[in-house]
Structures are given as structure tokens and as C-alpha cells.
CSV table of C-alpha atoms in Angstrom, one decimal:
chain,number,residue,atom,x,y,z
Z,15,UNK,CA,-60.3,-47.8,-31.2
Z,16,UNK,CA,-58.2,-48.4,-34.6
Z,17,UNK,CA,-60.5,-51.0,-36.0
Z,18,UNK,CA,-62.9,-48.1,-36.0
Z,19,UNK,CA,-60.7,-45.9,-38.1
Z,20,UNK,CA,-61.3,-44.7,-41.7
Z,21,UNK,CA,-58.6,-46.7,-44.3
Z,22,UNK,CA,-56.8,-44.2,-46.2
Z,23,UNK,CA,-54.5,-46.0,-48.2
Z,24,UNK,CA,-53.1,-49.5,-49.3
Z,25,UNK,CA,-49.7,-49.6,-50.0
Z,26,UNK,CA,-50.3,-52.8,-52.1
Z,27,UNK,CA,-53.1,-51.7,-54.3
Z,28,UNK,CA,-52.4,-51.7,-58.1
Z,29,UNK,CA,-52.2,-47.9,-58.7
Z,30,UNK,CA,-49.5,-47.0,-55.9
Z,31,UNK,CA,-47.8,-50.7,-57.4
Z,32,UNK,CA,-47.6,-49.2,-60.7
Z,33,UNK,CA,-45.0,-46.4,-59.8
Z,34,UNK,CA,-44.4,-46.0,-55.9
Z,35,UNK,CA,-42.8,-42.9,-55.9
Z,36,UNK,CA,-45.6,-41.0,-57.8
Z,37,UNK,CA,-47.7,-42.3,-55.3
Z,38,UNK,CA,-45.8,-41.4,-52.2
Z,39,UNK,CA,-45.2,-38.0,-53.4
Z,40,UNK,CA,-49.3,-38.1,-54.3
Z,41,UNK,CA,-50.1,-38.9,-50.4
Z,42,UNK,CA,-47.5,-36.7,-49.3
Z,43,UNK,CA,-49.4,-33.5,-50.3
Z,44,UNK,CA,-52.8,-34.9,-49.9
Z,45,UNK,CA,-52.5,-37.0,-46.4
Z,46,UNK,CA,-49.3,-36.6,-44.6
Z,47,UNK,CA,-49.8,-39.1,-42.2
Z,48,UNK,CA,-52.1,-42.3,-43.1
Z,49,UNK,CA,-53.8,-44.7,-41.7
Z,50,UNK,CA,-54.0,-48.1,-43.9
Z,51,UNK,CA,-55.7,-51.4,-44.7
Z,52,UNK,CA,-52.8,-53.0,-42.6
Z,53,UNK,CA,-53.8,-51.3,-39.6
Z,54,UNK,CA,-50.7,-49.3,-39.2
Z,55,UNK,CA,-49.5,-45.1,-40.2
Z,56,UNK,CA,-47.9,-44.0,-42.8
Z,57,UNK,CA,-45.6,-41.3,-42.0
Z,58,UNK,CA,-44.2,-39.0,-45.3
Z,59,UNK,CA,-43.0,-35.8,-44.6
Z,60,UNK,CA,-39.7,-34.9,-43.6
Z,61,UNK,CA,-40.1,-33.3,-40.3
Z,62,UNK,CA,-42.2,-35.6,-39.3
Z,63,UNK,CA,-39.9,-38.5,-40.1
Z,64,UNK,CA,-37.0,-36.8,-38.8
Z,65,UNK,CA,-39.3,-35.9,-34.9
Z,66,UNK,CA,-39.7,-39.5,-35.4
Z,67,UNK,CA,-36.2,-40.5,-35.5
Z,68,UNK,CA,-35.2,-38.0,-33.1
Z,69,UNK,CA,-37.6,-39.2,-30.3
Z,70,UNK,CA,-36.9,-43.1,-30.1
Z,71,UNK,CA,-38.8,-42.7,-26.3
Z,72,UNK,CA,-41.8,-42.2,-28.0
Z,73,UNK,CA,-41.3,-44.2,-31.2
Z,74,UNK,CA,-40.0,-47.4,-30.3
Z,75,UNK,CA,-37.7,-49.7,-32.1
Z,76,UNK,CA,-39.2,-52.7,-30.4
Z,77,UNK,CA,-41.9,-53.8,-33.3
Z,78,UNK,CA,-41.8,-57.8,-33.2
Z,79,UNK,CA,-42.2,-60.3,-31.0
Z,80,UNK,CA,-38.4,-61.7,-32.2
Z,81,UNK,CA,-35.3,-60.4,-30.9
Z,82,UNK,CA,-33.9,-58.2,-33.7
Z,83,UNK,CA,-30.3,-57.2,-32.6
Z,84,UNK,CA,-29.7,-54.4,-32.5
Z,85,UNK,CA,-32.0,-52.4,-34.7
Z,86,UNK,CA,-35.3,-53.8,-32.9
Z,87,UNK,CA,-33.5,-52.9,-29.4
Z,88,UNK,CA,-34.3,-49.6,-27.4
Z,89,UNK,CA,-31.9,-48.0,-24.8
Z,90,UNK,CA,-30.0,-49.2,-22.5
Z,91,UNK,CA,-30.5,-52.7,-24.2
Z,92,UNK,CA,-29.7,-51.4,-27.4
Z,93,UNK,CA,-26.5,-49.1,-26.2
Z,94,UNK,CA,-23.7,-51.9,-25.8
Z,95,UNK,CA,-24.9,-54.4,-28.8
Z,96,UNK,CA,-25.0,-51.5,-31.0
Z,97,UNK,CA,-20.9,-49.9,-29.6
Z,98,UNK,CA,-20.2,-54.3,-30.8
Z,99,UNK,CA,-22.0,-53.6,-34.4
Z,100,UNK,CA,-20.5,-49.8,-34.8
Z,101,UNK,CA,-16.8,-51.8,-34.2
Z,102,UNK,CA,-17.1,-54.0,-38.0
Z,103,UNK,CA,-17.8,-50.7,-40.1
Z,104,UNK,CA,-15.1,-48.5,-38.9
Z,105,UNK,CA,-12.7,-46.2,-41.6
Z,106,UNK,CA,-9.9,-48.4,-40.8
Z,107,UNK,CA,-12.0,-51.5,-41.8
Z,108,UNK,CA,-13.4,-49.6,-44.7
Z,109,UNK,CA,-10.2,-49.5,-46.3
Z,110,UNK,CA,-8.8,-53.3,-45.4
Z,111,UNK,CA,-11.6,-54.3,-46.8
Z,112,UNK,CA,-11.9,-52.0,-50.1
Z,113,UNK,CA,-9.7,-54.2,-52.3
Z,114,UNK,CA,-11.5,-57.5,-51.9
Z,115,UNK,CA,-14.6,-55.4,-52.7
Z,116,UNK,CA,-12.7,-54.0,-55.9
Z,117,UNK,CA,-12.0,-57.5,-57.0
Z,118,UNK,CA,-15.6,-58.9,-57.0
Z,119,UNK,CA,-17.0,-55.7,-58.4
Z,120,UNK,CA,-14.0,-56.0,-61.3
Z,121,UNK,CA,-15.2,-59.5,-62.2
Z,122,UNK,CA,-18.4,-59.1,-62.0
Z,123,UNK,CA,-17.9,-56.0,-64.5
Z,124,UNK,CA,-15.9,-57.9,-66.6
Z,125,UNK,CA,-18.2,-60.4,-67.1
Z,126,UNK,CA,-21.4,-58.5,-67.9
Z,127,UNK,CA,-20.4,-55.1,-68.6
Z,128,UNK,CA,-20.8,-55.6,-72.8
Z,129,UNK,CA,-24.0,-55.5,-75.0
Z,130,UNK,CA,-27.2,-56.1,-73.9
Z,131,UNK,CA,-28.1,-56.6,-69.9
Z,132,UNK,CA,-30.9,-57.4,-67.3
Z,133,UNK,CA,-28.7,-55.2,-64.8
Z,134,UNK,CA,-30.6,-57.3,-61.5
Z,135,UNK,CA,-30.1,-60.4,-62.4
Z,136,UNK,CA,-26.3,-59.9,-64.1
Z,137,UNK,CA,-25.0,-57.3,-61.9
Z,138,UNK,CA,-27.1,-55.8,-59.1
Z,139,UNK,CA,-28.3,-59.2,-57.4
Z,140,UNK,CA,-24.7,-61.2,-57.8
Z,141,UNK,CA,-22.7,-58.4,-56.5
Z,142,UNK,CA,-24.9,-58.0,-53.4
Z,143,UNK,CA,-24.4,-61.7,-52.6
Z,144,UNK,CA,-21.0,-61.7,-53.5
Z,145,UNK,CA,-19.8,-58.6,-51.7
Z,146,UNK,CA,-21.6,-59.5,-48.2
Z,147,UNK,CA,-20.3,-63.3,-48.5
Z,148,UNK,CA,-16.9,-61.9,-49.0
Z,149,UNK,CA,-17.2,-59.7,-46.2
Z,150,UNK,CA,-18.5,-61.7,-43.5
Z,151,UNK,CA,-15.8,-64.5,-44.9
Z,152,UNK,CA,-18.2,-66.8,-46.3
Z,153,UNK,CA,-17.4,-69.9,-48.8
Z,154,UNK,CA,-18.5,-69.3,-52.6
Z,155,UNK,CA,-20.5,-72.6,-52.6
Z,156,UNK,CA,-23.3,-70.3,-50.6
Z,157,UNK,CA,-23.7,-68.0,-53.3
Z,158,UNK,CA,-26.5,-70.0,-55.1
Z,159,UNK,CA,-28.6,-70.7,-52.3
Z,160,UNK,CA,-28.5,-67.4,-51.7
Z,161,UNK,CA,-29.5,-65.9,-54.3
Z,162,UNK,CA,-32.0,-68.8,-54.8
Z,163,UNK,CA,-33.3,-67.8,-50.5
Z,164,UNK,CA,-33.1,-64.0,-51.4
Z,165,UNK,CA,-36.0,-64.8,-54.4
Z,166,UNK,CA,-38.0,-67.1,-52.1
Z,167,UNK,CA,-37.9,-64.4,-49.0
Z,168,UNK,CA,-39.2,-61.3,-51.6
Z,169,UNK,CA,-41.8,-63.7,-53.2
Z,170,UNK,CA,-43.4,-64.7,-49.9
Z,171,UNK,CA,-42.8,-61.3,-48.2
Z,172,UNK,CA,-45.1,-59.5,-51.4
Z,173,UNK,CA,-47.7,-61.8,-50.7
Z,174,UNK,CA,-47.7,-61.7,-47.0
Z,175,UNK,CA,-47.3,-65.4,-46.8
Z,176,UNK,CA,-46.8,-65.6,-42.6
Z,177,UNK,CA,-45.7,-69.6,-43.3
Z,178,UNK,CA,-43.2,-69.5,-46.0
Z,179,UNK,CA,-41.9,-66.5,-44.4
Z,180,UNK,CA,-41.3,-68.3,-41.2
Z,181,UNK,CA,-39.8,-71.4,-42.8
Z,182,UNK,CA,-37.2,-69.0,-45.4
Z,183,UNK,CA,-36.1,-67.5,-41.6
Z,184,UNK,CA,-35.4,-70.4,-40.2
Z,185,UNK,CA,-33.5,-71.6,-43.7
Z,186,UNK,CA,-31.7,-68.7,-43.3
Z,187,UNK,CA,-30.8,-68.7,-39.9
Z,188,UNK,CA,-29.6,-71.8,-40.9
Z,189,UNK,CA,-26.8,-70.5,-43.1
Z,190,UNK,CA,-25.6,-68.3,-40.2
Z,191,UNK,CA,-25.2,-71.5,-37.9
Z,192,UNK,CA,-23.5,-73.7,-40.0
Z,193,UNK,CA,-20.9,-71.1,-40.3
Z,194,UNK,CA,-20.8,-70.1,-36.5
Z,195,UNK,CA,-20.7,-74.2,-35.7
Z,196,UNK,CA,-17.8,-74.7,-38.9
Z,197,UNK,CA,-15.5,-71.6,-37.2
Z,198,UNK,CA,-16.5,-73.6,-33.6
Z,199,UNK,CA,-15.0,-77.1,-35.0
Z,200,UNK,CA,-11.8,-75.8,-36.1
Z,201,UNK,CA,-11.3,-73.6,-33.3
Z,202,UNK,CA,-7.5,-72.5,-33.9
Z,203,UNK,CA,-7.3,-72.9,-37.5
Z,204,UNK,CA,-10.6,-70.8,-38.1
Z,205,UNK,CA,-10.1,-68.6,-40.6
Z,206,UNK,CA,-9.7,-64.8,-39.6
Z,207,UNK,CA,-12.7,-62.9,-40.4
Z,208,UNK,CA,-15.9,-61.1,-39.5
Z,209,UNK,CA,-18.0,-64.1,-38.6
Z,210,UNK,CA,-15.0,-65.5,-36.1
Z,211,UNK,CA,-14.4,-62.2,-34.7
Z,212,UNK,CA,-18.5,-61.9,-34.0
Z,213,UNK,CA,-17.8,-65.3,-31.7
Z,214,UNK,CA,-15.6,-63.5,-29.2
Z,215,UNK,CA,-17.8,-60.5,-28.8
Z,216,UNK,CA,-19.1,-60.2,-25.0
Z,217,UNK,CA,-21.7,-57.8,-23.7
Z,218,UNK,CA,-22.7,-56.9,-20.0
Z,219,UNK,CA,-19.5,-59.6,-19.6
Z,220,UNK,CA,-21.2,-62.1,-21.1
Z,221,UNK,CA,-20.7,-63.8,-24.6
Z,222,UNK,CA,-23.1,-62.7,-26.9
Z,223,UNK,CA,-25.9,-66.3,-27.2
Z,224,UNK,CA,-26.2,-68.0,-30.2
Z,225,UNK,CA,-29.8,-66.3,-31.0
Z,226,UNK,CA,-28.3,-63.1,-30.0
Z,227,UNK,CA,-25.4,-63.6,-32.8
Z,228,UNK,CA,-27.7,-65.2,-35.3
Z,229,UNK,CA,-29.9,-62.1,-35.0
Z,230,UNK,CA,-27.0,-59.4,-35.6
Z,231,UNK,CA,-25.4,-61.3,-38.4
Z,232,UNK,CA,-29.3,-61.6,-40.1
Z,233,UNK,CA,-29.6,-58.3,-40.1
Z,234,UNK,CA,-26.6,-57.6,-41.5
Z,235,UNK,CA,-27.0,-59.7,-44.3
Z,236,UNK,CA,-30.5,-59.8,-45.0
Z,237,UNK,CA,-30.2,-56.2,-45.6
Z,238,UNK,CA,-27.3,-56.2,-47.6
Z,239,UNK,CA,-28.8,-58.6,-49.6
Z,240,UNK,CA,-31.7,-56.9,-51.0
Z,241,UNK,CA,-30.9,-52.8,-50.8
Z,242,UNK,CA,-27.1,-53.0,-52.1
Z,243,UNK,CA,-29.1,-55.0,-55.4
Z,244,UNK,CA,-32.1,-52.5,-55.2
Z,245,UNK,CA,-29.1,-49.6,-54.7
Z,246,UNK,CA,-27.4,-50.9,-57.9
Z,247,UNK,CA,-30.0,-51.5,-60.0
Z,248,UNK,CA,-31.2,-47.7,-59.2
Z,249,UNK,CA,-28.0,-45.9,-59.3
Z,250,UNK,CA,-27.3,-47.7,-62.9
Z,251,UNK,CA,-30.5,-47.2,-64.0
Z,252,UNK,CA,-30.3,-43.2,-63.4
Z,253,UNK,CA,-27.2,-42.7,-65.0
Z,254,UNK,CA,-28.4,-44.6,-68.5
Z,255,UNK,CA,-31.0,-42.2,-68.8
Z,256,UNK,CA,-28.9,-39.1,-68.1
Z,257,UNK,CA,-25.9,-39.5,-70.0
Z,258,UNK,CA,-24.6,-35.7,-68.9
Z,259,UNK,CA,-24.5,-37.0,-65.3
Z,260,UNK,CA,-22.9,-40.0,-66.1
Z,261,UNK,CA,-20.1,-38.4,-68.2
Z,262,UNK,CA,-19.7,-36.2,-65.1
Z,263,UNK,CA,-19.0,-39.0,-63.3
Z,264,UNK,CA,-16.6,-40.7,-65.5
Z,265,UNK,CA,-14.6,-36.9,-65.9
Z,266,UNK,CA,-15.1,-36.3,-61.9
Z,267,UNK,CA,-14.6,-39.9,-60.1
Z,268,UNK,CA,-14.3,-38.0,-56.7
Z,269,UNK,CA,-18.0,-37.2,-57.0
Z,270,UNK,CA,-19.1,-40.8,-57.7
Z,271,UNK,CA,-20.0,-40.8,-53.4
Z,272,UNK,CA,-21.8,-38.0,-53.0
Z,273,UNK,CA,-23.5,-38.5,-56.3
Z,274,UNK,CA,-24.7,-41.9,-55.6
Z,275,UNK,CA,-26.4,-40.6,-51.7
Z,276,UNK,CA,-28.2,-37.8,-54.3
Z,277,UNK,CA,-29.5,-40.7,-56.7
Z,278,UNK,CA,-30.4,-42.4,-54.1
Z,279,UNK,CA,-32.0,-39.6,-52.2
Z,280,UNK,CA,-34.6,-39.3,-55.6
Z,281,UNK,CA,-35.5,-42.7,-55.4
Z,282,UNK,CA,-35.0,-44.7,-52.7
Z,283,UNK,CA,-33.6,-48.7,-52.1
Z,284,UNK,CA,-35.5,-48.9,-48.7
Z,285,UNK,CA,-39.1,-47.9,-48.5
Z,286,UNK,CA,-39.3,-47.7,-44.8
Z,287,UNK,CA,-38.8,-49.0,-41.4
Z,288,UNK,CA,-41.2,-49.3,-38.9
Z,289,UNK,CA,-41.5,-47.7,-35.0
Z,290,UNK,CA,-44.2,-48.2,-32.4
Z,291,UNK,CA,-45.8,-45.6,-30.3
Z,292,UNK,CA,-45.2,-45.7,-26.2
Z,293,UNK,CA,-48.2,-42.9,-25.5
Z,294,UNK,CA,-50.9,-41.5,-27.3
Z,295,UNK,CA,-49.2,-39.1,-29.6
Z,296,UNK,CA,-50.4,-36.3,-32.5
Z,297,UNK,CA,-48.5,-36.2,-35.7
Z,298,UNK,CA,-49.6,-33.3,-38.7
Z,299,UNK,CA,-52.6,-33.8,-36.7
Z,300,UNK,CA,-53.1,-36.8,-36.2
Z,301,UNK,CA,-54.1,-38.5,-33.4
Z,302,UNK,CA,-52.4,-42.0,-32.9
Z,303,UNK,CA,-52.7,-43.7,-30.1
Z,304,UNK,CA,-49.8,-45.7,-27.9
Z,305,UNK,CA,-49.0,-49.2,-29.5
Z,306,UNK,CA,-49.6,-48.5,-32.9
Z,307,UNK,CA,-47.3,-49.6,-35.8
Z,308,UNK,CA,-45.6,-46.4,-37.5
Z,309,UNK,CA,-44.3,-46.8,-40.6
Z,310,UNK,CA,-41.4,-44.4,-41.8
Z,311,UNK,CA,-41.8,-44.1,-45.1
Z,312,UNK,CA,-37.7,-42.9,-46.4
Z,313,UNK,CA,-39.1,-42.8,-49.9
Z,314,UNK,CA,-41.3,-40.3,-49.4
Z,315,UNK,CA,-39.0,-37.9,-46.8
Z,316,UNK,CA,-36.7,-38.2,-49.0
Z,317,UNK,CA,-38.6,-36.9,-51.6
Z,318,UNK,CA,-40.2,-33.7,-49.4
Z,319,UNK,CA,-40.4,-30.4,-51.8
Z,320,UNK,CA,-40.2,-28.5,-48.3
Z,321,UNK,CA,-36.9,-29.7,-48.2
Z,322,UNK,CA,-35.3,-30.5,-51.4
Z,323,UNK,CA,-37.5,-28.2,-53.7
Z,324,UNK,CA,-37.9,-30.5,-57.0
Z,325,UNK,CA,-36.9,-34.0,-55.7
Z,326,UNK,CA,-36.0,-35.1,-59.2
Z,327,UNK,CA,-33.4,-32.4,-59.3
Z,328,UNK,CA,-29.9,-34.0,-59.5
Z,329,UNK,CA,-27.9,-31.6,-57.3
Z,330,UNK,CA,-24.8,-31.9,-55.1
Z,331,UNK,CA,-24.5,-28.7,-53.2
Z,332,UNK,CA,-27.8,-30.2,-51.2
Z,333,UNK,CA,-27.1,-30.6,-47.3
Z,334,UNK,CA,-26.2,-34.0,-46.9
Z,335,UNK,CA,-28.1,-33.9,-43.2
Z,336,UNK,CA,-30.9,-33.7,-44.5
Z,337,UNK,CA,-30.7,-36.7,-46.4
Z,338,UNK,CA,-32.0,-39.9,-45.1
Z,339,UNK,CA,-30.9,-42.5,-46.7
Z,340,UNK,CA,-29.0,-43.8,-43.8
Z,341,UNK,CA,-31.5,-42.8,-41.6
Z,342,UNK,CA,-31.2,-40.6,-38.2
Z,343,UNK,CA,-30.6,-40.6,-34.9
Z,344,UNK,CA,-29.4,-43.7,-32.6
Z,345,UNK,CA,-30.8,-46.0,-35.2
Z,346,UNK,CA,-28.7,-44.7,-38.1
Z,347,UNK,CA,-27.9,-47.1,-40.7
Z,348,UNK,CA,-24.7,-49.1,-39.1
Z,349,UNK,CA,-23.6,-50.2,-42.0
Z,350,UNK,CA,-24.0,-47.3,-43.9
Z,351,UNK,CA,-19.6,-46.9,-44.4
Z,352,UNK,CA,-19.3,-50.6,-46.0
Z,353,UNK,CA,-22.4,-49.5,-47.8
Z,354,UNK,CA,-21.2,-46.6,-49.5
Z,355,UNK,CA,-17.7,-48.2,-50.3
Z,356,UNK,CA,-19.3,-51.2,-52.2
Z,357,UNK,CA,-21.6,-48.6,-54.3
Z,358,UNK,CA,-19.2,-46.3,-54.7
Z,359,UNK,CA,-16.2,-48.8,-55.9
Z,360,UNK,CA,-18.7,-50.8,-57.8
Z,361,UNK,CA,-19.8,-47.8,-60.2
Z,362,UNK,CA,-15.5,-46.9,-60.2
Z,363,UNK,CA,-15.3,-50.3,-62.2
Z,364,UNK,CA,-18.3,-50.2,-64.1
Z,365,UNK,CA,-17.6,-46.6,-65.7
Z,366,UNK,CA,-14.0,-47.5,-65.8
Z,367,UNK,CA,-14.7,-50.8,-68.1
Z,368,UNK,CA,-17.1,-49.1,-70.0
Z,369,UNK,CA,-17.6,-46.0,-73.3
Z,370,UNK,CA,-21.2,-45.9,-72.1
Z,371,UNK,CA,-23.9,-47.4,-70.5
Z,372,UNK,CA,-27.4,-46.5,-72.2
Z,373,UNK,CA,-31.0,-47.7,-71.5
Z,374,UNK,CA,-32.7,-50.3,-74.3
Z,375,UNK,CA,-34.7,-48.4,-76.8
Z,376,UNK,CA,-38.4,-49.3,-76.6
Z,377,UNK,CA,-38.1,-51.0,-72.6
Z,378,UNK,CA,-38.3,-49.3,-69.4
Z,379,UNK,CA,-37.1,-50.4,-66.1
Z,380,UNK,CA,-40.0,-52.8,-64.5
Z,381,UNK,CA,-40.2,-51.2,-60.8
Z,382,UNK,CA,-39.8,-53.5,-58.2
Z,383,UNK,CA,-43.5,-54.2,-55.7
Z,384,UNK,CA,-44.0,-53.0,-52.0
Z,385,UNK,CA,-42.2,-53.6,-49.8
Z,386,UNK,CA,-39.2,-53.3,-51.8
Z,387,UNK,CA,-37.8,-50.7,-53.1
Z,388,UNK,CA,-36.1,-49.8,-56.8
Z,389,UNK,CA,-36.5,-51.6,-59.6
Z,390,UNK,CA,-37.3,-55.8,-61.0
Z,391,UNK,CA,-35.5,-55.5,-64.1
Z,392,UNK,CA,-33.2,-53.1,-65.7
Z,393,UNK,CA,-32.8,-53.3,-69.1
Z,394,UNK,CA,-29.4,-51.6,-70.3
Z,395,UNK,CA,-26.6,-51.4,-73.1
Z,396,UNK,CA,-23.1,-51.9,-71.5
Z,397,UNK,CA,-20.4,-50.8,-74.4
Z,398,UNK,CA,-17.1,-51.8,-73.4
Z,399,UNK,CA,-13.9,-50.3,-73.9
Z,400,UNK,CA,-12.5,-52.9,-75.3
Z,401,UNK,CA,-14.6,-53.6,-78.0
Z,402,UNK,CA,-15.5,-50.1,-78.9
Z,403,UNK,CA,-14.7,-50.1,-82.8
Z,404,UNK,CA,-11.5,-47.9,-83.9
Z,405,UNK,CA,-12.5,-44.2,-85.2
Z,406,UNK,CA,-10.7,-43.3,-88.8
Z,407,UNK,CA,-8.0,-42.1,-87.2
Z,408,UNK,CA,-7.3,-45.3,-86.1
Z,409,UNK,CA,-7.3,-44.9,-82.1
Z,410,UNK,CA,-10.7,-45.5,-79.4
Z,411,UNK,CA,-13.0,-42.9,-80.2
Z,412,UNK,CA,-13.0,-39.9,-76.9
């Protein structure tokens, strides 16, 4: 039986708190697969992630009691709610949507991107909730209870409060109603976008229920939420501290994609998802039985020297299949295309409004707590073009 099992790890304990990566790649070497305090596995080498994701008959995506659409889904179920997701994240999408994403990203900029910043909470965390409001066509008068629901739901997730965590799902659900009943209402005169569309969506014939749609759009945004913030904050972070990267990037805008998967690859947004076994099955040895939780640690994989040979390398010519950022297999991040657009047009403006971006002398980026991935607080100095101070010459300095 599991409750007869040695611990050994804890996620939440002080020393893997202080710096999570060091501590994933720690376990990774020393115990592959581990069974913790929380009575699930922790799972951190690549191939055994990637067997994971391949084999969703053996590692199921059905892990809670509440419909999760269509990420907690297994086949068939999953098949036709997952063909209605893959249809809002398509290349012709992609690039309707790029210059509404340009403008929030441009004001945003514009509004921080000079002297001192907390990069979270002036850049990382508005842009997040801006972006994914925008996208789903959602008022401006919901940014602040956003943001104000996105603190509540990480400060009662780190402490495992099971009540508050309840109640900030139903006040978020909430959200996602009001806008499906307000597009209802006006029927005709609804406005055009994502959320109205969702209303139409049928599957097996049927119109998708209410829980179904509240589910999907959840996911979405829940997710978009916190890891496009945790995304930013990294991705800015990195390049202040390696100002020959970041000058590549201003020189060579083309690479700003692939660069920001490799950043990301080194230290990752999303710590990890979680599967559950079908049948007894042995993983680096380890004997887990059916129905136990399996966590799949990303920021570890990601991180496998078996792989990627110094994980703190900054490298393009990598294989991008073996990065997971996105995940694998059926489950593959679905909104991984919007995903890379908003990062990837976000750091476009920032570099473009900006001589430099540097890290505070004396500070150091406070690292964000398990579950979450990235960073608290990054401390940074944004020098903007426009008030960079005339060289003798007379003209902007190069």
C-alpha cells in the first residue's frame, strides 16, 4: 500500500522553496522518480516524462473529480472537445489577432518601460490579464478583479487552503457566466468574438452545456493568467542578466521566438501537470501502482543533461522536439500558437522602446513558491529610448 511507502521528498519544504530549479536538477540525479509527503510521484527525467506523455492509456488525464475540458478528458471523450479548442488557436487566427496583442503590449511598454521596475507587478502580471481579456473579448472593467482573483487563487493554492480554493473557483466561474449570460441577452447585437463564437460550438450534435463551456474557457484563462506573467517575468529577467543575448535579440528580431522556447526551456513557467496510473506500472524502477497521482515535473525534463548537456546553456541550434515546454503528445499545450505570439510580440515592443534593460545592482529576482513556477518579483532598470541622454556628438548614443 502507498501509505506504507518511504517519503522522499516535499516539494514545499524550505530548501527546494529557496531555489526550485537547483533542487529539481538535485533529485533528478539522485531519485528519478519520487514518492512524496503528498502522497503522489514525482517524475524528472526526460524519457521518462516523454513515455509518460506518449502513453496517455496508461497515464491518464482524468485526475479530479471535476470536469476539466478538455485537458482532464481521455479518448474518445477528449477527441471532439479538443478538434473545438484546436479551432481558436489556428495560424489564421494567430495573425487577426497579432495587432490587438501589439497594442496592449505597446502600452503597457510605454507605460513602464523607463527607470526603475518590479517587472510582475508593472509588466508581467497586467499584460497577462490584459492580453487574455482582449482575446476572449472581455470588458476592461474586469481587469482589477482579475488581477485582484489571480492573487487570491496563488495565495490559497501555496497554502493548500481546500475552502478558499473552492470559493475563488466558483468566483471565477462566475466571471465566465456573466459574460456567457451578457452575449445570451443581446443575442443579435453580441459582439463578435471568442466567447460568442464558444456559444455556438456543438459536439456529438449537441451544444456544448454551460459547465462544459465554463470548464474550457477556465482553462484557458486560468492558465493564461498565471504562466504568460511567470513567462514574462522569466524571459525579462534572463535577458537583464545577459546583456550579449539581449543585444542579439535587439540586432536579430527573427530569433526573439525560438529564443524565448530556449529561455524558457532553462527555467520553466509551469512546474508540472499531473497524470494517473490505469495498471500497476514500473518507471526508472519504480514500482507504482494503478491509481496513483503522477506528477510531471516540466521543470526538471526540461532541464535533463542527458538531453540538453548543460541546461543553463543558451543555445538555438537545440532540437526543438525535444523541448517541452508545450508539452507532448495528444495533450500538447492548445494554446501554445497564441502563447508564443503574445511573448514573442511582447519582448518586439519592449526591446524596441528601450537602450537597455539591466538587473538592479544589489537585488535579485525573489523566485516565485511551489506550485508556481518563475519568479515573485523582478527587480529591473528599463532605459528608454527616448530619454537616453544625447552623446557629444549630439545624436542617441548606438
Amino acid at each position: 500500500m502507498t501509505d506504507e511507502l518511504h517519503v522522499d521528498w516535499d516539494p514545499r519544504s524550505d530548501p527546494v522553496q529557496s531555489n526550485q530549479i537547483a533542487a529539481y536538477d538535485e533529485m533528478r540525479s539522485r531519485c528519478p522518480v519520487a514518492y512524496s509527503r503528498y502522497r503522489n510521484w514525482t517524475v524528472f527525467r526526460h524519457e521518462d516524462v516523454v513515455r509518460i506523455l506518449d502513453d496517455h492509456h496508461t497515464f491518464s488525464n482524468r485526475v479530479s473529480a471535476h470536469l476539466s475540458v478538455p485537458n482532464g478528458m481521455d479518448p474518445p471523450e477528449h477527441t471532439p472537445f479538443r478538434a473545438i479548442n484546436d479551432k481558436y488557436f489556428t495560424a489564421d487566427r494567430m495573425s487577426a489577432f497579432a495587432p490587438e496583442c501589439r497594442e496592449v503590449a505597446r502600452q503597457l511598454v510605454a507605460g513602464s518601460a523607463d527607470g526603475q521596475i518590479e517587472v510582475m507587478s508593472a509588466l508581467a502580471e497586467p499584460f497577462a490579464n490584459h492580453i487574455q481579456c482582449r482575446f476572449m473579448g472581455w470588458p476592461e472593467r474586469l481587469h482589477e478583479p482579475l488581477q485582484q482573483w489571480t492573487h487570491k487563487n496563488r495565495a490559497a493554492t501555496r497554502a493548500l487552503d481546500r475552502e478558499a480554493m473552492s470559493a475563488i473557483a466558483v468566483e471565477f466561474d462566475s466571471y465566465i457566466r456573466e459574460q456567457l449570460d451578457e452575449r445570451r441577452t443581446v443575442e443579435a447585437g453580441a459582439p463578435t468574438d471568442v466567447t460568442s463564437e464558444l456559444l455556438s460550438e456543438r459536439v456529438d450534435g449537441r451544444p456544448l452545456s454551460d459547465t462544459e463551456l465554463v470548464s474550457l474557457i477556465r482553462n484557458w484563462t486560468v492558465g493564461e493568467l498565471s504562466t504568460i506573467a511567470s513567462c514574462v517575468g522569466i524571459l525579462v529577467s534572463f535577458l537583464a542578466a545577459h546583456p550579449e543575448i539581449q543585444h542579439r535579440l535587439r540586432t536579430e528580431p527573427d530569433l526573439i521566438g525560438p529564443a524565448s522556447d530556449e529561455i524558457l526551456r532553462m527555467h520553466a513557467p509551469l512546474v508540472a501537470n499531473r497524470r494517473r496510473t490505469t495498471r500497476e506500472v514500473t518507471v526508472a524502477g519504480r514500482r507504482i501502482p494503478a491509481g496513483e497521482r503522477v506528477m510531471v515535473l516540466w521543470a526538471s525534463a526540461n532541464r535533463d543533461e542527458t538531453i540538453f548537456g548543460n541546461p543553463d546553456e543558451f543555445r538555438l541550434d537545440r532540437d526543438p522536439a525535444d523541448n517541452l515546454l508545450y508539452g507532448r503528445g495528444i495533450h500538447n499545450c492548445p494554446g501554445a500558437p497564441l502563447a508564443r505570439l503574445e511573448l514573442t510580440i511582447f519582448l518586439e515592443e519592449l526591446l524596441a522602446a528601450t537602450d537597455s534593460v539591466e538587473p538592479v545592482t544589489g537585488t535579485e529576482p525573489a523566485y516565485a513558491a511551489y506550485p508556481a513556477g518563475g519568479f515573485e518579483a523582478v527587480p529591473a532598470v528599463a532605459v528608454s529610448r527616448s530619454s537616453r541622454p544625447p552623446n557629444r556628438s549630439g545624436g542617441a548614443e548606438d
